[in-house]
Short mmCIF file of C-alpha atoms and ligand atoms in Angstrom, two decimals:
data_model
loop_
_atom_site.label_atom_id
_atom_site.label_comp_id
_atom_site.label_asym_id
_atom_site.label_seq_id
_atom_site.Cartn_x
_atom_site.Cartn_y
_atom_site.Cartn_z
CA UNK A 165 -55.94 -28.63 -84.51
CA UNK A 166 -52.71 -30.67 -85.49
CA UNK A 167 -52.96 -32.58 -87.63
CA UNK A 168 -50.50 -35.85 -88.17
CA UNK A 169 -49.04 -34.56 -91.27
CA UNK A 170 -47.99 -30.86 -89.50
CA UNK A 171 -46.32 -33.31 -86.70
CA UNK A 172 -44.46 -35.18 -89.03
CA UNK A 173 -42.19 -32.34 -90.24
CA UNK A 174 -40.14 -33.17 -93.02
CA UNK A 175 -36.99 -32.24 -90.81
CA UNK A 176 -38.12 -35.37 -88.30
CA UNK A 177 -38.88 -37.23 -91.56
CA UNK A 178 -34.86 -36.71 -93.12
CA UNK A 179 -33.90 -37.89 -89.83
CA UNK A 180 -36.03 -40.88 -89.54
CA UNK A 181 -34.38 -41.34 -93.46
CA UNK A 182 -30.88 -40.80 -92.58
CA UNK A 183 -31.49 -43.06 -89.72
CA UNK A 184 -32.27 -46.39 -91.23
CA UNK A 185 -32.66 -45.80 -94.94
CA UNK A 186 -32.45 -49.48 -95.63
CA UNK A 187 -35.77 -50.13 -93.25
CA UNK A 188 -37.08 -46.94 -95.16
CA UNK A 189 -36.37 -48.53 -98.87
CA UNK A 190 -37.95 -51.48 -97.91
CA UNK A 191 -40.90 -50.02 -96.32
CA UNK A 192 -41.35 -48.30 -100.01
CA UNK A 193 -40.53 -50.79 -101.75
CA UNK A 194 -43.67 -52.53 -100.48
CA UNK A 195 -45.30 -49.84 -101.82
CA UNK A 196 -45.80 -46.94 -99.37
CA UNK A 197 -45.69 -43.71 -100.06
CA UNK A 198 -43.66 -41.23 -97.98
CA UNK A 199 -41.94 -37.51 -99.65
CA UNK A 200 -40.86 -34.55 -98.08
CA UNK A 201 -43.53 -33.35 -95.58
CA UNK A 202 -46.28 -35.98 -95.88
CA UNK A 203 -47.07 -38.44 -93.00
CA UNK A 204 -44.50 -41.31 -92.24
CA UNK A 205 -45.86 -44.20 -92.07
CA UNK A 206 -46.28 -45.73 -88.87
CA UNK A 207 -44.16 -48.85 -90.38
CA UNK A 208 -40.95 -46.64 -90.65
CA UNK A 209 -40.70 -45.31 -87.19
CA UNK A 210 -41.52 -49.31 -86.24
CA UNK A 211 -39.06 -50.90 -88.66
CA UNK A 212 -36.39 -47.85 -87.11
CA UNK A 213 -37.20 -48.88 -83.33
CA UNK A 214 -37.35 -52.73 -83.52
CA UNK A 215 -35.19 -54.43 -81.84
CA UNK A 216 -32.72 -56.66 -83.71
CA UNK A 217 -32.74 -60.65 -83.12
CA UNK A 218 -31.24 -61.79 -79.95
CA UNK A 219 -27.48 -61.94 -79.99
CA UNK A 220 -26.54 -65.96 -80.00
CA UNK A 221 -24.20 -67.13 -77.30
CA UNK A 222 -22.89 -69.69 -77.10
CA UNK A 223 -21.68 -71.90 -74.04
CA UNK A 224 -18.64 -70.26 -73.42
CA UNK A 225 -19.83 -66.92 -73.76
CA UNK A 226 -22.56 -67.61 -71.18
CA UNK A 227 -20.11 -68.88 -68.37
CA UNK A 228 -18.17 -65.49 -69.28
CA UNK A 229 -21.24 -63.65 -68.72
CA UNK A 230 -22.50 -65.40 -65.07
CA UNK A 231 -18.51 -65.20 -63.94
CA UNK A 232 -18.96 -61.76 -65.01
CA UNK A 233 -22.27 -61.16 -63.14
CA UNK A 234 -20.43 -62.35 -59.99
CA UNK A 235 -17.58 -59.90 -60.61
CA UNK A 236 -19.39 -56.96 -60.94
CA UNK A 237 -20.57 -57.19 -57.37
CA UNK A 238 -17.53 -58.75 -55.54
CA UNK A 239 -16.05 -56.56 -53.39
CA UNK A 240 -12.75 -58.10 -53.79
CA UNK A 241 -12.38 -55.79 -56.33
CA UNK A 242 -11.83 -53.12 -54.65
CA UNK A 243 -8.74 -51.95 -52.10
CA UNK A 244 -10.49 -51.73 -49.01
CA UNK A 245 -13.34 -54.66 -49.55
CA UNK A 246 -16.17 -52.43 -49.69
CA UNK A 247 -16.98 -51.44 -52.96
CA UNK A 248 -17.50 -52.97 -56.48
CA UNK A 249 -18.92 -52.37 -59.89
CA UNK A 250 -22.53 -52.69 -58.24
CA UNK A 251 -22.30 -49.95 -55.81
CA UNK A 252 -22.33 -47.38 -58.49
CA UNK A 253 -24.41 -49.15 -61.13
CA UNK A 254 -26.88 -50.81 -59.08
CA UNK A 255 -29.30 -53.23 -60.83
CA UNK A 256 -32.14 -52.03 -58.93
CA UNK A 257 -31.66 -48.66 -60.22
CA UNK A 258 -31.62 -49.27 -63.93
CA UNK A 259 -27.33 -49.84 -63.28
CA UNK A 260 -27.09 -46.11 -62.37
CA UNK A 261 -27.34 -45.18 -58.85
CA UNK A 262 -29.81 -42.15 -57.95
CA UNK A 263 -27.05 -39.19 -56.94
CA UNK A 264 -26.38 -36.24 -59.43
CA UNK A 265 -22.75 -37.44 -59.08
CA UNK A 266 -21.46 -40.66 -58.38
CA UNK A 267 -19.99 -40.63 -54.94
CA UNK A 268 -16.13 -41.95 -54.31
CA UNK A 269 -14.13 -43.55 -52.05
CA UNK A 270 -13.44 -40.67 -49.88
CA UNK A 271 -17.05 -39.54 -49.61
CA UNK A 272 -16.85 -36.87 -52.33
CA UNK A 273 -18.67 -36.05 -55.34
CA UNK A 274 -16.79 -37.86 -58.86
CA UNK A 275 -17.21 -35.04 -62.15
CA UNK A 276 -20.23 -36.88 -63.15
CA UNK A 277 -23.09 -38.64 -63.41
CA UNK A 278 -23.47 -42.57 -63.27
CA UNK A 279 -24.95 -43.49 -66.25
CA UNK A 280 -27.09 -46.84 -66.86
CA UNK A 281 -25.30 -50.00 -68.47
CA UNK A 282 -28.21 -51.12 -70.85
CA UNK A 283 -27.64 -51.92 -74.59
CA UNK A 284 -23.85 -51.30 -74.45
CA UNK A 285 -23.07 -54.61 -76.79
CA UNK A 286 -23.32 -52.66 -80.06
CA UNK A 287 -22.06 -49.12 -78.14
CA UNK A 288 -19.40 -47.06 -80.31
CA UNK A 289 -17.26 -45.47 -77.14
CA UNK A 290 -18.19 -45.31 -73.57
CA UNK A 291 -18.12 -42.79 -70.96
CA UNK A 292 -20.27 -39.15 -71.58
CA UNK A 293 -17.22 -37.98 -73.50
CA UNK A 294 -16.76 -41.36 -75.12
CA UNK A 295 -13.09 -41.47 -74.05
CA UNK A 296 -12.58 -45.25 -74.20
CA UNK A 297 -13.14 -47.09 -77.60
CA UNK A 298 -13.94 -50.97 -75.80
CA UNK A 299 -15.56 -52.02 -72.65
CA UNK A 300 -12.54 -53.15 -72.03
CA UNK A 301 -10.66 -50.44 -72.25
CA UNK A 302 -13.27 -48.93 -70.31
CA UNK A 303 -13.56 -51.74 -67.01
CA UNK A 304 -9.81 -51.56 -66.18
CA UNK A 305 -10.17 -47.18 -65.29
CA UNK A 306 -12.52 -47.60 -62.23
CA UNK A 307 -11.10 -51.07 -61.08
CA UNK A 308 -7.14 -48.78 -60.20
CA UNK A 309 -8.81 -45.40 -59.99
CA UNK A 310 -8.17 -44.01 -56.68
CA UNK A 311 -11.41 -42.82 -55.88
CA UNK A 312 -13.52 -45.28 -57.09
CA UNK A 313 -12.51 -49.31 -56.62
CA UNK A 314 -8.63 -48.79 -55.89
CA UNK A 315 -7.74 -51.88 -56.57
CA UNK A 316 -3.77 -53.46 -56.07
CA UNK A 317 -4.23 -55.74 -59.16
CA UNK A 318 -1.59 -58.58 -57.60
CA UNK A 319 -3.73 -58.25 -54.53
CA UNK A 320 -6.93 -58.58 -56.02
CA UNK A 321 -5.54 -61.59 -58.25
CA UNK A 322 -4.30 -63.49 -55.45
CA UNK A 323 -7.50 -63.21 -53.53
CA UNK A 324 -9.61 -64.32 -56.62
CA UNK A 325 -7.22 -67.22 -57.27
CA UNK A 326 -7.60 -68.43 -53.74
CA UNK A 327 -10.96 -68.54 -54.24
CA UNK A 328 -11.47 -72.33 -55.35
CA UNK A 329 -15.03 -72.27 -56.23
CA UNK A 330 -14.21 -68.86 -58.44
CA UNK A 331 -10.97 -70.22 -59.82
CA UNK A 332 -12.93 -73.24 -61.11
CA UNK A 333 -15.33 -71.14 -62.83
CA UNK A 334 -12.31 -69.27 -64.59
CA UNK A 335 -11.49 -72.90 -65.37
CA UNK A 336 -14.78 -73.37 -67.00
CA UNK A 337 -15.30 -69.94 -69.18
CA UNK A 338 -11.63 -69.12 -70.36
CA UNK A 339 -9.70 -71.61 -72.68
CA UNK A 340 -6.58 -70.53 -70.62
CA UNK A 341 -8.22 -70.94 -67.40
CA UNK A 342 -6.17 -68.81 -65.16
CA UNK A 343 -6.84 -66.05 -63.10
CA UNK A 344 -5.71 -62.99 -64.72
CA UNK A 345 -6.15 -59.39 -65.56
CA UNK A 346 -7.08 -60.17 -69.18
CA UNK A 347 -10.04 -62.74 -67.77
CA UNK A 348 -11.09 -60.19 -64.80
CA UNK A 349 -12.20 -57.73 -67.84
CA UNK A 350 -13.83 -59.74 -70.32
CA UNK A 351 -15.51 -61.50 -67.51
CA UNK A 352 -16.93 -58.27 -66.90
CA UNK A 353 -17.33 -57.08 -70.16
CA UNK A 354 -19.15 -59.90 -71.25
CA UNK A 355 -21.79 -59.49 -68.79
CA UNK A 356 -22.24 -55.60 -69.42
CA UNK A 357 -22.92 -57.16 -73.06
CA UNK A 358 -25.70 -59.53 -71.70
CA UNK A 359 -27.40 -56.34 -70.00
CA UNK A 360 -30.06 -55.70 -72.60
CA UNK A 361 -33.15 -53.42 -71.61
CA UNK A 362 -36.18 -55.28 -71.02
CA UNK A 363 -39.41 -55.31 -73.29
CA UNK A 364 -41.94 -52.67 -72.72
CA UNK A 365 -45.41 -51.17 -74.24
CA UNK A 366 -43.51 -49.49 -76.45
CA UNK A 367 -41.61 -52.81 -78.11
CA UNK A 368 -45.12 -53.78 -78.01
CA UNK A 369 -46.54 -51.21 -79.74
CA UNK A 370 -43.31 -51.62 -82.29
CA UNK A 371 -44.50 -54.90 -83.07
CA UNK A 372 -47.86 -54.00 -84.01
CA UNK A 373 -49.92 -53.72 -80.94
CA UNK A 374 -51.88 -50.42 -81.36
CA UNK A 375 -53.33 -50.54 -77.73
CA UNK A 376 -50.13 -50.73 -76.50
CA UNK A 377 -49.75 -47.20 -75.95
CA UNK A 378 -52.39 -45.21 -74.41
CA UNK A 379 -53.86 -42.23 -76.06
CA UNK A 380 -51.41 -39.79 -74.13
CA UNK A 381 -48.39 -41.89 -74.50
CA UNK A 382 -48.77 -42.48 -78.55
CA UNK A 383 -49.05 -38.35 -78.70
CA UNK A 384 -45.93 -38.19 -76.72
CA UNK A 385 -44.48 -40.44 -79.55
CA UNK A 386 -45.58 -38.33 -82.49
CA UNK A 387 -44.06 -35.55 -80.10
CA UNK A 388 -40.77 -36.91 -80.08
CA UNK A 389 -40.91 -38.53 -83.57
CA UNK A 390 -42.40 -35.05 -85.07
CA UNK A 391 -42.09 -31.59 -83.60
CA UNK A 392 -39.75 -32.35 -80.40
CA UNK A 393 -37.11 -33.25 -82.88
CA UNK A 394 -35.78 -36.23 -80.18
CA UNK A 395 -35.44 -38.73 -83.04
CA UNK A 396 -33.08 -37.14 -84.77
CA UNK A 397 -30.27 -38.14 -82.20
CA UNK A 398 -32.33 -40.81 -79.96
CA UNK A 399 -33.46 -42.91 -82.89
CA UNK A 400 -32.87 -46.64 -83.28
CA UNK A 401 -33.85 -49.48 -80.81
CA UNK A 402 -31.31 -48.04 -78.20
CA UNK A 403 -32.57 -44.31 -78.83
CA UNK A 404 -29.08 -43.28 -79.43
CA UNK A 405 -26.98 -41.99 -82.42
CA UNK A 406 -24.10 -43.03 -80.38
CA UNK A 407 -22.93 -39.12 -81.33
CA UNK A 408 -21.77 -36.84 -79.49
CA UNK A 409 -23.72 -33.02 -79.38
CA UNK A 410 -23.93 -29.60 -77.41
CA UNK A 411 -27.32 -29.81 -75.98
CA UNK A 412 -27.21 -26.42 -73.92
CA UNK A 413 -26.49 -27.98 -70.69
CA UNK A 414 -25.17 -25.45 -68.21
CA UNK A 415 -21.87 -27.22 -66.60
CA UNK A 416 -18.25 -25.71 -67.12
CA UNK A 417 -17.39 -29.54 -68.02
CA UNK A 418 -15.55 -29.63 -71.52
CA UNK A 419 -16.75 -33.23 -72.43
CA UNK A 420 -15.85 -34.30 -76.02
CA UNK A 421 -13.70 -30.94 -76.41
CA UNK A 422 -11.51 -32.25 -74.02
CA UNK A 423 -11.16 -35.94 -75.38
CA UNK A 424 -9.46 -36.99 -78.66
CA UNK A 425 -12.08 -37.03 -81.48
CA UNK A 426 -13.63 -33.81 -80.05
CA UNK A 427 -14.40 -30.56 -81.44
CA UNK A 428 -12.65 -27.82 -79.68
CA UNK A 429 -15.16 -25.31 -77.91
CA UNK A 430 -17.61 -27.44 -77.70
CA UNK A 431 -19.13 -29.26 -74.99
CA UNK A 432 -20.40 -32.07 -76.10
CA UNK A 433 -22.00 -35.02 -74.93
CA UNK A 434 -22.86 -38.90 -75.89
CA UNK A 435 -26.02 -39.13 -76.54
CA UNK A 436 -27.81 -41.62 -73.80
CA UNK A 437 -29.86 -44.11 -74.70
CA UNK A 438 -33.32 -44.09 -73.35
CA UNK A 439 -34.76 -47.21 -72.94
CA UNK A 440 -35.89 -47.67 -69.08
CA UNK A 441 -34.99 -43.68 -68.52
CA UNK A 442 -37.74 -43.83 -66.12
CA UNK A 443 -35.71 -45.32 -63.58
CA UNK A 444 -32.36 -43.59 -64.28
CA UNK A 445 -32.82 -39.87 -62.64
CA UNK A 446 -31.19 -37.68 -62.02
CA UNK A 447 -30.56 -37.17 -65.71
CA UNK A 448 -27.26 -35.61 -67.96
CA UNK A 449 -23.57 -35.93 -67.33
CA UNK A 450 -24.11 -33.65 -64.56
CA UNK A 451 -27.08 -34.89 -62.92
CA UNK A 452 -28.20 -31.62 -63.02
CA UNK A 453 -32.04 -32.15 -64.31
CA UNK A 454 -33.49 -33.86 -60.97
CA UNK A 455 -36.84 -35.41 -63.36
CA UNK A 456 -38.49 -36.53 -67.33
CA UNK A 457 -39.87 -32.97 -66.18
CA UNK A 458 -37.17 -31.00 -66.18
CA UNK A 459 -35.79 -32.69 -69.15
CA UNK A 460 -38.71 -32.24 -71.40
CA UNK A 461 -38.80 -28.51 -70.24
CA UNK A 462 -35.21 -27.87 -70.99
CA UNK A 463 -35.77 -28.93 -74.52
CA UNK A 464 -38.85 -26.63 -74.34
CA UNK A 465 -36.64 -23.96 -74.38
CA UNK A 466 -34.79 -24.54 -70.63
CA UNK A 467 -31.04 -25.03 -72.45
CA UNK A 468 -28.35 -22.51 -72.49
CA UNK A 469 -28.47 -20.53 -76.31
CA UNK A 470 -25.20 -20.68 -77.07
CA UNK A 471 -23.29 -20.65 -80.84
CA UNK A 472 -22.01 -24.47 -80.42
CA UNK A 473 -25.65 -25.65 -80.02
CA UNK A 474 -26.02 -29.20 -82.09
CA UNK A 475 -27.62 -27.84 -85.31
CA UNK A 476 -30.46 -30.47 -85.24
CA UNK A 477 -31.32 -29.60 -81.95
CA UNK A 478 -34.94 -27.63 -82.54
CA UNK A 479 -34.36 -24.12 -81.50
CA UNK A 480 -37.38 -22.47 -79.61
CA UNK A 481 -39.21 -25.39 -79.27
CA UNK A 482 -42.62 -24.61 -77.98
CA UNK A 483 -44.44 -27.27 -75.95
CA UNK A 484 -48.04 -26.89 -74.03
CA UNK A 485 -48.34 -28.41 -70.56
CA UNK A 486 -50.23 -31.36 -72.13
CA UNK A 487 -47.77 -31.99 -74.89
CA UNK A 488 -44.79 -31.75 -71.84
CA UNK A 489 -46.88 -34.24 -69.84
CA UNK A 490 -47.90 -36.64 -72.97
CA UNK A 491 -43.69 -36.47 -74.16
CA UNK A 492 -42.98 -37.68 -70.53
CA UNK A 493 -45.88 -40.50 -70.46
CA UNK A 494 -44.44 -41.94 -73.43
CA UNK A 495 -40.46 -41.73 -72.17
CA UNK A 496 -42.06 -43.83 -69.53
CA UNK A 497 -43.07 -46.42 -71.59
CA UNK A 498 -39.25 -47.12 -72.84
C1 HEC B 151 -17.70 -44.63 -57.79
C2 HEC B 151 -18.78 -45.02 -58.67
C3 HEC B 151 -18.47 -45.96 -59.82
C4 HEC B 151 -17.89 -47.23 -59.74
C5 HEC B 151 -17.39 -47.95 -58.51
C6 HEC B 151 -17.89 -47.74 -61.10
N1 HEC B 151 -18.42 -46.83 -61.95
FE1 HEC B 151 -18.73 -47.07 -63.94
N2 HEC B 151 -19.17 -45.11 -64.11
C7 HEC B 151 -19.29 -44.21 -63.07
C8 HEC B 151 -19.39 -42.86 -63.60
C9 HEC B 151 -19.53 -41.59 -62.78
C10 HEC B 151 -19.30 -42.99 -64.99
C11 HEC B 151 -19.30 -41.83 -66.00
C12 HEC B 151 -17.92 -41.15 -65.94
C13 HEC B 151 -17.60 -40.29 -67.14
O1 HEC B 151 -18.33 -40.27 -68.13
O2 HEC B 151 -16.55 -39.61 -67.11
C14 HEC B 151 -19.19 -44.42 -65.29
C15 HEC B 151 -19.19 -44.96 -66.58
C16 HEC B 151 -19.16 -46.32 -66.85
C17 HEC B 151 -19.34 -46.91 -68.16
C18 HEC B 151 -19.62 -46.15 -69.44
C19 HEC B 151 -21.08 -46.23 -69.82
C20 HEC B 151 -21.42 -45.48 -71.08
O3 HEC B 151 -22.60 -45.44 -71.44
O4 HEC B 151 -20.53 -44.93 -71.72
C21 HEC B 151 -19.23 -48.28 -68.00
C22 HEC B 151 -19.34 -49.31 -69.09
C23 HEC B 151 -18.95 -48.51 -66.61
N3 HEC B 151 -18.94 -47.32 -65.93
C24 HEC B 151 -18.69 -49.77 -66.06
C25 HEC B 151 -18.16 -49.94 -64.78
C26 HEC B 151 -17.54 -51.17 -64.30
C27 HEC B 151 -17.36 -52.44 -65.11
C28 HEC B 151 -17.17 -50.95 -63.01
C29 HEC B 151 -16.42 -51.88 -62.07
C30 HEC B 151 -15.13 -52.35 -62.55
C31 HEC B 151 -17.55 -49.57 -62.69
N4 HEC B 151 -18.13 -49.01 -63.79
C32 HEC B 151 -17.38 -48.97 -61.45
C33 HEC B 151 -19.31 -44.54 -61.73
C34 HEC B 151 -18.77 -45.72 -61.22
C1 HEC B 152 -28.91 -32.90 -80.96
C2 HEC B 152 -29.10 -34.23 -80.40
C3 HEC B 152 -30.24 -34.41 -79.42
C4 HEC B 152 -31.58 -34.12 -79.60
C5 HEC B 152 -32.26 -33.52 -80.83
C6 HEC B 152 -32.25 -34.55 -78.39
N1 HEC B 152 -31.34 -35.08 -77.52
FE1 HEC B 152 -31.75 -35.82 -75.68
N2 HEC B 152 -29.75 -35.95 -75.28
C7 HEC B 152 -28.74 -35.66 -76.18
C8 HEC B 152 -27.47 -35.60 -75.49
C9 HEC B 152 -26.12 -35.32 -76.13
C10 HEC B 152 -27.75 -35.85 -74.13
C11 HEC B 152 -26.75 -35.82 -72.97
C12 HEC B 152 -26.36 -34.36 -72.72
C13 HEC B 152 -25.54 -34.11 -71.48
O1 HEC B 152 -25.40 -34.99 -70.64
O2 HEC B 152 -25.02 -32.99 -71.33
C14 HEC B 152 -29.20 -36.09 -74.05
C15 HEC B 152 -29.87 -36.45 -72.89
C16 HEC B 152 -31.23 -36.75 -72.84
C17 HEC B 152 -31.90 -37.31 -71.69
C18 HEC B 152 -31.23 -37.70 -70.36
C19 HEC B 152 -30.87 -39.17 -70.36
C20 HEC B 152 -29.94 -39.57 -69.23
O3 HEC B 152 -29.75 -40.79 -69.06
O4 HEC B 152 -29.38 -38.70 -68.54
C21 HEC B 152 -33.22 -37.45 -72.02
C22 HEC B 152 -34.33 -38.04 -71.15
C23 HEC B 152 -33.37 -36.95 -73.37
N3 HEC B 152 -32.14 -36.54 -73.84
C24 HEC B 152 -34.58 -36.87 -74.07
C25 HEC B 152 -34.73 -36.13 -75.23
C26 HEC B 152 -36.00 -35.66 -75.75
C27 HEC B 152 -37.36 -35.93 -75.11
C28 HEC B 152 -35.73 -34.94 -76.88
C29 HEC B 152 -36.69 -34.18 -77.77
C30 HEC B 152 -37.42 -33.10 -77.13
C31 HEC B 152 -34.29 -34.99 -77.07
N4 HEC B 152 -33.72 -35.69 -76.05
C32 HEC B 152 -33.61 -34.41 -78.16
C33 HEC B 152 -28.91 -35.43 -77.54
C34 HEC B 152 -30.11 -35.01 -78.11
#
């Protein structure tokens, strides 16, 4: 039998702590109980997945966001009229696009995967290797790169500009008005900040709804809050640490190593964020795990063993076909 206080394991426990010890204070100050091994109160893991209160924008902000929205998908930005922001991260598809790869202009496969756009307001660095420090920073690479958008910036400024229903919405959202490179990107920008994840059973379950999660689904949790380790870097509302770890992917890329900031000889990673994972497969900077299956069963012991292996990444985890099943039910409720 397990019990709930074998799941909670006082490893998934320090995490939880180092996570959000000011929810964790409070919830003891209110007079809980939690040490070293003993159950965590369901409260904790809540008051570390809640969401925090809606970002306020303003007026402004919100014509930045819609001007933005309409960006993202024109194909004016792009050389040959034919591609945008949106053919890569397409809405439908959580902003990520369904290939193990993103494709490029000449038909061939880019290094990696597309990854989904959600919850990227309070991101630390973007890209898998984290690369670029601003979204930004980030917006201008694909817009020139030659085999993604391609785009002749004076070209793709005048054909904005002549645009008089566009350039009047420039107008409206920028205090300078024109039509420039700096308004092109934090057009854009501010919509990727607007592209929050939307509420699920499990935000319902956060905020107190015990049926939220089925029976299956609420053992996945204690799964990936307890034994499975996953909190430990996919904690907060976001499920990320916003770090950057070897998870024993098998790819030659050199991620982080390769990247300012990084630790040479090892390959690692940003850590995703989950929420609406369901409908972001293929999964990893590769692509290379086709389903929640094959992700759950390369943390059951599918990785590479290798020495550079994140150190809170539980080693020989061993998970039954029902726990593998329950662990994906509940990534499905994200
Ligand atoms: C050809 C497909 C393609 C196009 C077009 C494209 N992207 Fe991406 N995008 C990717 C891939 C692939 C990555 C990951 C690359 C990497 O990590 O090295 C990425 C990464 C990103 C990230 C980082 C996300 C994170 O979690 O770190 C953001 C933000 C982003 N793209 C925004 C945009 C914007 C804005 C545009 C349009 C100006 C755009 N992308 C156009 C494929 C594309
Ligand atoms: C040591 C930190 C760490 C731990 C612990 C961890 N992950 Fe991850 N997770 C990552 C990193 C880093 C990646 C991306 C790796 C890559 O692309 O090579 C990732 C990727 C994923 C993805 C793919 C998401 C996507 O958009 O491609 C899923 C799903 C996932 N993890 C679930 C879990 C589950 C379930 C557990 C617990 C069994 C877990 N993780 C434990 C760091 C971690």
């Amino acid at each position: 039998m397990t019990t709930i206080a074998s799941v909670f394991s006082a490893r998934a426990l320090r995490a939880a702590v180092a996570l959000s010890a000011v929810a964790v204070v409070s919830v003891l100050g209110a007079g809980g109980v939690a040490s070293e091994g003993s159950p965590a109160p369901d409260q904790i893991w809540r008051s570390i997945f809640a969401r925090p209160a809606a970002r306020a924008v303003d007026e402004l902000e919100a014509k930045k966001q819609a001007l933005g929205a309409m960006l993202f998908s024109d194909t004016r930005l792009s050389r040959d009229g034919d591609r945008s922001c949106a053919s890569c991260h397409r809405p439908e598809s959580g902003y990520s696009d369904g290939l193990r790869q993103a494709r490029g202009r000449d038909g061939t496969a880019l290094k990696r995967n597309t990854p989904h756009l959600f919850n990227l307001a309070e991101g630390k660095a973007f890209y898998w290797d984290g690369r670029e420090p601003t979204l930004e920073s980030q917006a201008r690479v694909p817009l020139t790169a030659e085999n993604e958008l391609a785009a002749d910036w004076a070209r793709t400024l005048a054909d904005l500009g002549a645009d008089l229903d566009l350039r009047a919405k420039f107008a409206a959202a920028f205090a300078d008005g024109g039509v420039s490179e700096a308004t092109v990107i934090a057009a854009l920008a501010a919509y990727e900040r607007s592209l929050v994840s939307p509420l699920t059973a499990f935000d319902r379950w956060v905020a107190g709804d015990e049926a939220a999660l089925s029976e299956q689904e609420s053992r996945g949790f204690r799964i990936f809050v307890g034994k499975g380790g996953c909190v430990g870097c996919h904690g907060g509302w976001r499920m990320t640490d916003d770090g950057f770890h070897d998870i024993g992917v098998d790819s030659d890329d050199p991620g982080r190593s390769a990247v300012a900031g990084g630790a040479a000889g090892i390959p690692a990673f940003k850590t995703p964020g989950l929420r609406q994972v369901s409908k972001t497969a293929p999964y990893m900077h590769n692509g290379s795990l086709a389903t929640l299956e094959d992700v759950v069963a390369h943390y059951a012991g599918g990785h590479l063993k290798r020495p550079s292996l994140a150190p809170n990444l539980v080693r020989d985890l061993d998970l039954d076909a029902q726990e593998r099943s329950a662990l994906v039910a509940f990534l499905k409720t994200l």
